[in-house]
Tab-separated table of C-alpha atoms in Angstrom:
chain	number	residue	atom	x	y	z
I	1	MET	CA	8.725	14.270	-18.696
I	2	ASN	CA	7.429	14.267	-21.916
I	3	ASP	CA	8.981	11.200	-22.600
I	4	VAL	CA	7.677	9.517	-19.722
I	5	TYR	CA	4.237	10.915	-20.679
I	6	TYR	CA	4.481	9.020	-24.105
I	7	SER	CA	5.965	5.785	-23.098
I	8	ILE	CA	3.053	5.238	-20.343
I	9	LEU	CA	0.410	6.180	-23.492
I	10	SER	CA	2.001	3.517	-25.799
I	11	LEU	CA	1.923	0.882	-23.246
I	12	PHE	CA	-1.576	1.261	-23.206
I	13	TYR	CA	-2.768	2.140	-26.607
I	14	GLU	CA	0.004	0.590	-28.435
I	15	HIS	CA	0.609	-2.463	-26.414
I	16	GLN	CA	-3.001	-2.700	-24.948
I	17	MET	CA	-2.026	-2.925	-20.942
I	18	THR	CA	-4.371	-3.518	-18.380
I	19	VAL	CA	-4.122	-2.849	-14.637
I	20	PHE	CA	-5.227	-4.682	-11.531
I	21	PRO	CA	-4.421	-4.177	-7.681
I	22	ILE	CA	-3.613	-6.760	-5.635
I	23	ILE	CA	-6.127	-6.157	-2.595
I	24	ASN	CA	-5.610	-8.950	-0.202
I	25	SER	CA	-9.860	-9.151	0.682
I	26	GLU	CA	-8.654	-11.936	3.236
I	27	LYS	CA	-7.301	-9.618	5.483
I	28	LEU	CA	-10.348	-7.104	5.512
I	29	GLY	CA	-12.249	-10.606	6.980
I	30	LEU	CA	-14.023	-10.885	2.823
I	31	TRP	CA	-13.548	-14.882	1.688
I	32	LYS	CA	-14.856	-15.801	-1.438
I	33	GLY	CA	-17.027	-17.907	-2.463
I	34	VAL	CA	-17.052	-19.493	-6.154
I	35	ILE	CA	-20.022	-20.824	-8.060
I	36	TRP	CA	-19.477	-22.798	-11.189
I	37	CYS	CA	-22.628	-23.849	-13.296
I	38	GLU	CA	-22.933	-25.790	-16.066
I	39	LYS	CA	-25.614	-24.911	-19.032
I	40	SER	CA	-26.918	-22.122	-17.236
I	41	THR	CA	-30.792	-21.519	-17.685
I	42	ILE	CA	-30.910	-17.692	-16.468
I	43	PRO	CA	-29.643	-15.498	-18.865
I	44	TYR	CA	-25.591	-13.818	-17.796
I	45	GLU	CA	-27.300	-10.797	-16.418
I	46	LYS	CA	-29.240	-12.544	-14.039
I	47	ALA	CA	-26.664	-14.741	-13.217
I	48	LYS	CA	-24.858	-11.892	-11.928
I	49	GLN	CA	-26.993	-10.640	-9.876
I	50	ILE	CA	-27.607	-13.946	-8.031
I	51	THR	CA	-25.451	-13.312	-4.680
I	52	GLY	CA	-26.512	-9.173	-5.018
I	53	PRO	CA	-24.129	-6.271	-3.588
I	54	LEU	CA	-21.112	-9.792	-2.291
I	55	ALA	CA	-20.504	-10.402	-6.295
I	56	ASN	CA	-16.989	-10.213	-6.832
I	57	LEU	CA	-15.963	-11.540	-10.325
I	58	PHE	CA	-18.088	-13.024	-13.352
I	59	ARG	CA	-17.397	-15.356	-16.181
I	60	GLY	CA	-19.811	-16.313	-18.425
I	61	ASP	CA	-18.828	-18.369	-21.358
I	62	ILE	CA	-19.156	-17.428	-25.106
I	63	GLU	CA	-20.390	-20.766	-26.677
I	64	ASP	CA	-22.233	-23.303	-23.853
I	65	ASP	CA	-24.313	-21.018	-21.089
I	66	SER	CA	-21.836	-22.114	-18.463
I	67	PHE	CA	-20.699	-19.492	-15.991
I	68	MET	CA	-18.230	-18.705	-13.061
I	69	LEU	CA	-19.602	-16.235	-10.248
I	70	VAL	CA	-16.598	-15.432	-7.097
I	71	PHE	CA	-18.879	-13.997	-4.572
I	72	TYR	CA	-17.977	-12.322	-1.085
I	73	THR	CA	-18.438	-13.954	2.076
I	74	SER	CA	-17.149	-14.798	5.693
I	75	TYR	CA	-16.015	-18.686	6.985
I	76	GLU	CA	-18.841	-18.344	9.392
I	77	VAL	CA	-21.333	-17.491	6.732
I	78	PHE	CA	-20.383	-19.560	3.987
I	79	ASP	CA	-21.847	-23.275	4.301
I	80	GLU	CA	-25.626	-21.604	5.174
I	81	MET	CA	-24.804	-19.828	1.771
I	82	LYS	CA	-24.174	-22.663	0.119
I	83	GLN	CA	-26.560	-25.038	1.414
I	84	THR	CA	-29.404	-21.803	0.335
I	85	TYR	CA	-27.842	-21.356	-3.012
I	86	GLU	CA	-27.579	-25.113	-3.662
I	87	LYS	CA	-31.857	-24.896	-3.335
I	88	VAL	CA	-32.089	-22.087	-5.860
I	89	PHE	CA	-29.875	-24.258	-8.376
I	90	ASP	CA	-32.154	-26.982	-7.747
I	91	LYS	CA	-35.084	-25.042	-8.364
I	92	LEU	CA	-33.573	-23.850	-11.562
I	93	ASN	CA	-32.447	-27.536	-12.824
I	94	MET	CA	-29.405	-26.158	-13.073
I	95	LYS	CA	-26.399	-27.951	-12.169
I	96	CYS	CA	-23.428	-26.368	-10.087
I	97	SER	CA	-21.054	-26.672	-7.850
I	98	ILE	CA	-20.228	-24.141	-4.773
I	99	SER	CA	-16.650	-24.086	-3.089
I	100	LEU	CA	-14.690	-21.936	-0.907
I	101	SER	CA	-11.669	-20.252	-1.916
I	102	VAL	CA	-8.541	-21.474	0.896
I	103	GLN	CA	-6.223	-19.447	-0.726
I	104	SER	CA	-5.354	-17.459	-3.699
I	105	PHE	CA	-1.792	-16.422	-5.937
I	106	ARG	CA	-1.469	-13.711	-8.210
I	107	PHE	CA	1.465	-13.477	-10.742
I	108	ILE	CA	3.071	-10.692	-12.290
I	109	ASN	CA	4.732	-11.423	-15.348
I	110	ASP	CA	8.787	-10.140	-15.501
I	111	GLU	CA	8.507	-7.542	-18.143
I	112	ASN	CA	11.950	-8.505	-19.939
I	113	CYS	CA	10.054	-11.449	-20.601
I	114	TYR	CA	7.616	-9.155	-23.137
I	115	ASP	CA	8.899	-8.233	-26.851
I	116	PHE	CA	7.645	-5.394	-27.201
I	117	GLU	CA	8.474	-5.353	-31.253
I	118	ASN	CA	6.882	-8.326	-32.159
I	119	LYS	CA	4.019	-7.721	-28.803
I	120	GLU	CA	4.443	-11.518	-27.395
I	121	TRP	CA	5.763	-12.698	-24.372
I	122	VAL	CA	8.992	-15.336	-25.186
I	123	CYS	CA	9.907	-16.509	-21.452
I	124	ASN	CA	7.482	-17.014	-18.607
I	125	ARG	CA	9.208	-15.443	-15.123
I	126	LYS	CA	7.078	-14.460	-12.705
I	127	GLN	CA	6.569	-13.012	-9.246
I	128	VAL	CA	3.468	-14.573	-6.316
I	129	TYR	CA	1.530	-13.282	-4.453
I	130	ILE	CA	-0.158	-15.233	-2.090
I	131	SER	CA	-3.469	-14.270	0.192
I	132	ILE	CA	-4.177	-16.601	2.796
I	133	PRO	CA	-7.080	-15.341	5.267
I	134	SER	CA	-5.901	-14.282	8.029
I	135	LYS	CA	-7.589	-14.027	12.018
I	136	GLU	CA	-5.854	-10.546	12.669
I	137	LEU	CA	-8.083	-8.774	10.413
I	138	LEU	CA	-7.170	-5.454	9.307
I	139	LYS	CA	-9.625	-2.139	11.244
I	140	LEU	CA	-11.493	-0.415	8.544
I	141	ASP	CA	-13.636	2.882	8.700
I	142	LYS	CA	-15.735	3.661	5.787
I	143	TYR	CA	-13.119	6.266	4.285
I	144	ASP	CA	-10.847	3.233	4.175
I	145	VAL	CA	-12.511	1.156	2.305
I	146	ASN	CA	-13.764	3.627	0.274
I	147	LEU	CA	-10.324	4.274	-0.871
I	148	LEU	CA	-9.842	0.579	-1.094
I	149	THR	CA	-12.841	0.609	-4.064
I	150	ASP	CA	-11.056	4.157	-5.826
I	151	ILE	CA	-8.598	1.671	-6.165
I	152	GLN	CA	-10.422	-1.129	-7.725
I	153	VAL	CA	-11.933	1.555	-10.276
I	154	ASN	CA	-9.241	3.093	-11.219
I	155	PRO	CA	-5.873	2.275	-10.251
I	156	ALA	CA	-4.216	5.542	-11.748
I	157	ILE	CA	-5.766	7.543	-8.892
I	158	PRO	CA	-2.683	8.687	-6.977
I	159	TYR	CA	-3.985	7.011	-3.765
I	160	TRP	CA	-0.741	7.098	-1.718
I	161	ARG	CA	-1.416	11.265	-1.649
I	162	ASN	CA	-5.109	10.092	0.588
I	163	TYR	CA	-4.100	10.050	4.182
I	164	HIS	CA	-6.334	7.095	4.404
I	165	TYR	CA	-3.571	5.210	2.596
I	166	LYS	CA	-1.394	3.984	5.844
I	167	HIS	CA	-4.569	2.468	6.871
I	168	ILE	CA	-4.832	-0.146	3.732
I	169	LYS	CA	-1.340	-0.318	2.398
I	170	GLU	CA	-1.386	-3.531	4.365
I	171	VAL	CA	-3.645	-5.326	2.308
I	172	LEU	CA	-2.294	-3.498	-0.808
I	173	HIS	CA	-0.061	-5.488	-2.395
I	174	GLY	CA	1.093	-4.072	-5.982
I	175	PHE	CA	-0.713	-4.250	-9.305
I	176	MET	CA	-1.204	-6.702	-11.283
I	177	TYR	CA	-0.577	-6.270	-15.792
I	178	THR	CA	-1.208	-7.440	-19.082
I	179	LEU	CA	-0.148	-6.677	-21.773
I	180	GLY	CA	-0.638	-7.724	-25.425
I	181	ASN	CA	-4.035	-7.644	-27.393
I	182	THR	CA	-5.392	-10.052	-24.139
I	183	ASN	CA	-9.166	-10.077	-25.458
I	184	TYR	CA	-10.003	-14.040	-24.090
I	185	ILE	CA	-10.466	-14.683	-20.533
I	186	LEU	CA	-9.968	-18.372	-19.988
I	187	ASP	CA	-10.822	-20.253	-16.355
I	188	VAL	CA	-10.058	-23.735	-15.705
I	189	LYS	CA	-11.418	-25.777	-13.071
I	190	SER	CA	-9.238	-29.017	-12.356
I	191	LYS	CA	-6.365	-30.578	-10.243
I	192	ARG	CA	-3.707	-29.611	-12.443
I	193	ILE	CA	-1.977	-26.023	-13.228
I	194	VAL	CA	-1.085	-25.304	-16.688
I	195	ASN	CA	1.681	-22.363	-16.617
I	196	ASP	CA	1.684	-19.987	-19.177
I	197	PRO	CA	2.290	-16.254	-19.265
I	198	SER	CA	-0.915	-15.870	-19.966
I	199	LEU	CA	-1.497	-16.843	-16.146
I	200	LEU	CA	-3.017	-14.185	-13.929
I	201	THR	CA	-4.619	-16.130	-11.205
I	202	ILE	CA	-4.738	-18.955	-9.015
I	203	ALA	CA	-7.906	-19.956	-6.478
I	204	GLN	CA	-7.355	-22.960	-4.776
I	205	LEU	CA	-10.510	-24.008	-3.489
I	206	ASP	CA	-11.592	-26.471	-0.105
I	207	ASN	CA	-12.196	-29.406	-2.322
I	208	GLY	CA	-8.901	-30.063	-3.847
I	209	TYR	CA	-9.767	-28.429	-6.722
I	210	TYR	CA	-7.837	-25.051	-8.548
I	211	ILE	CA	-9.548	-22.266	-10.739
I	212	ALA	CA	-6.965	-21.004	-12.829
I	213	GLU	CA	-7.697	-18.010	-14.978
I	214	TYR	CA	-5.550	-16.397	-18.152
I	215	HIS	CA	-5.788	-13.248	-20.479
I	216	ALA	CA	-4.802	-14.150	-23.659
I	217	ASP	CA	-4.314	-13.087	-27.155
I	218	LYS	CA	-6.076	-15.900	-29.929
I	219	LYS	CA	-2.385	-17.584	-29.886
I	220	SER	CA	-1.712	-17.923	-25.912
I	221	LEU	CA	-5.100	-19.075	-25.619
I	222	GLU	CA	-4.685	-22.277	-28.663
I	223	ARG	CA	-1.454	-23.076	-26.364
I	224	VAL	CA	-3.219	-22.651	-23.250
I	225	ILE	CA	-5.876	-24.940	-24.315
I	226	SER	CA	-3.940	-27.679	-26.080
I	227	SER	CA	-2.327	-27.804	-22.687
I	228	VAL	CA	-5.503	-28.317	-21.134
I	229	ASN	CA	-7.234	-30.862	-23.505
I	230	LYS	CA	-4.405	-32.929	-21.844
I	231	ILE	CA	-5.961	-32.796	-18.460
I	232	LYS	CA	-8.134	-35.427	-17.043
I	233	ASP	CA	-11.386	-34.435	-15.052
I	234	VAL	CA	-11.365	-30.042	-16.363
I	235	GLU	CA	-13.881	-27.746	-16.644
I	236	VAL	CA	-13.520	-24.791	-19.160
I	237	ILE	CA	-15.148	-21.473	-19.257
I	238	ILE	CA	-13.682	-18.826	-22.495
I	239	SER	CA	-15.106	-15.465	-22.047
I	240	ILE	CA	-14.643	-12.452	-23.760
I	241	LYS	CA	-13.706	-9.296	-22.229
I	242	ASP	CA	-17.117	-7.767	-22.939
I	243	LEU	CA	-18.846	-6.667	-19.802
I	244	ALA	CA	-21.805	-8.666	-21.229
I	245	PHE	CA	-19.681	-12.185	-20.852
I	246	ALA	CA	-16.717	-10.733	-18.248
I	247	HIS	CA	-17.822	-8.251	-15.233
I	248	GLY	CA	-15.402	-7.401	-11.997
I	249	PHE	CA	-16.812	-5.438	-9.133
I	250	SER	CA	-15.466	-3.500	-6.292
I	251	ILE	CA	-15.685	-4.810	-2.387
I	252	PRO	CA	-18.877	-4.612	-1.119
I	253	TYR	CA	-19.156	-1.260	0.489
I	254	GLU	CA	-22.320	-1.625	0.310
I	255	VAL	CA	-22.430	-3.805	3.233
I	256	PHE	CA	-19.905	-2.597	4.968
I	257	LYS	CA	-22.124	-1.024	8.317
I	258	ASP	CA	-20.683	0.235	11.826
I	259	ASN	CA	-17.390	-0.477	11.013
I	260	LYS	CA	-17.369	-3.777	9.589
I	261	TRP	CA	-18.622	-6.572	7.166
I	262	LYS	CA	-22.517	-7.325	7.825
I	263	ILE	CA	-22.987	-10.427	5.294
I	264	PRO	CA	-26.550	-10.476	4.785
I	265	LYS	CA	-28.688	-13.043	4.910
I	266	ILE	CA	-29.508	-15.100	1.259
I	267	LYS	CA	-33.495	-15.956	0.929
I	268	ILE	CA	-35.455	-17.562	-1.554
I	269	GLU	CA	-38.577	-15.647	-2.836
């Protein structure tokens, strides 16, 4: 038992392992929209708040003030939200695109490809999990939503002991992980994907583009950027694992009322 305990500690402290749950939010009725802005005229802290409790993921570039904000939405209200945000960014003189994610891919690397002695990936084999919006939605209550939120905040909780786990296991596909000093986060918007062991997720957008996210150390960051620079019509955001630049949010439990997601209307003030 002690050997297992110390092996787990080694993964987290010696090999900097991080763990993320794979939750198919689309099956819950939560689609995702993506705001991609060049040369922001507002600070990142304010940019994170643009979508209020609907924020899912924020990435701010460490050099040129561009950012990406992923937010929860629904197919029915997305067009209205898009028009509202376009008016906001026009007033702020910001060049931003707003897209709907129509499919997402999450990747789990084959652990046999990781060289624990040299702390680097030596091959590139992956399992892939695909999330596609579904018309048949999972019915939830507030306790189910609270459990999903708790798992996102702390994947190490014994969630399987919770009575409500049987209600959510259909959307909890498993967990992704990273190994190594992956202090850099690279987001690439383009029509081509650079495959690499540091590739963690891909979002397919409704405009024909993809956004690929890589969690990388300095060596793999340079490798991916070198390949990305060969692609035409590409935009890149480089963040670091610091809350000022990279922030993840839980599912929007604040807007789950009467056992339904009630996406609020966005108002311009």
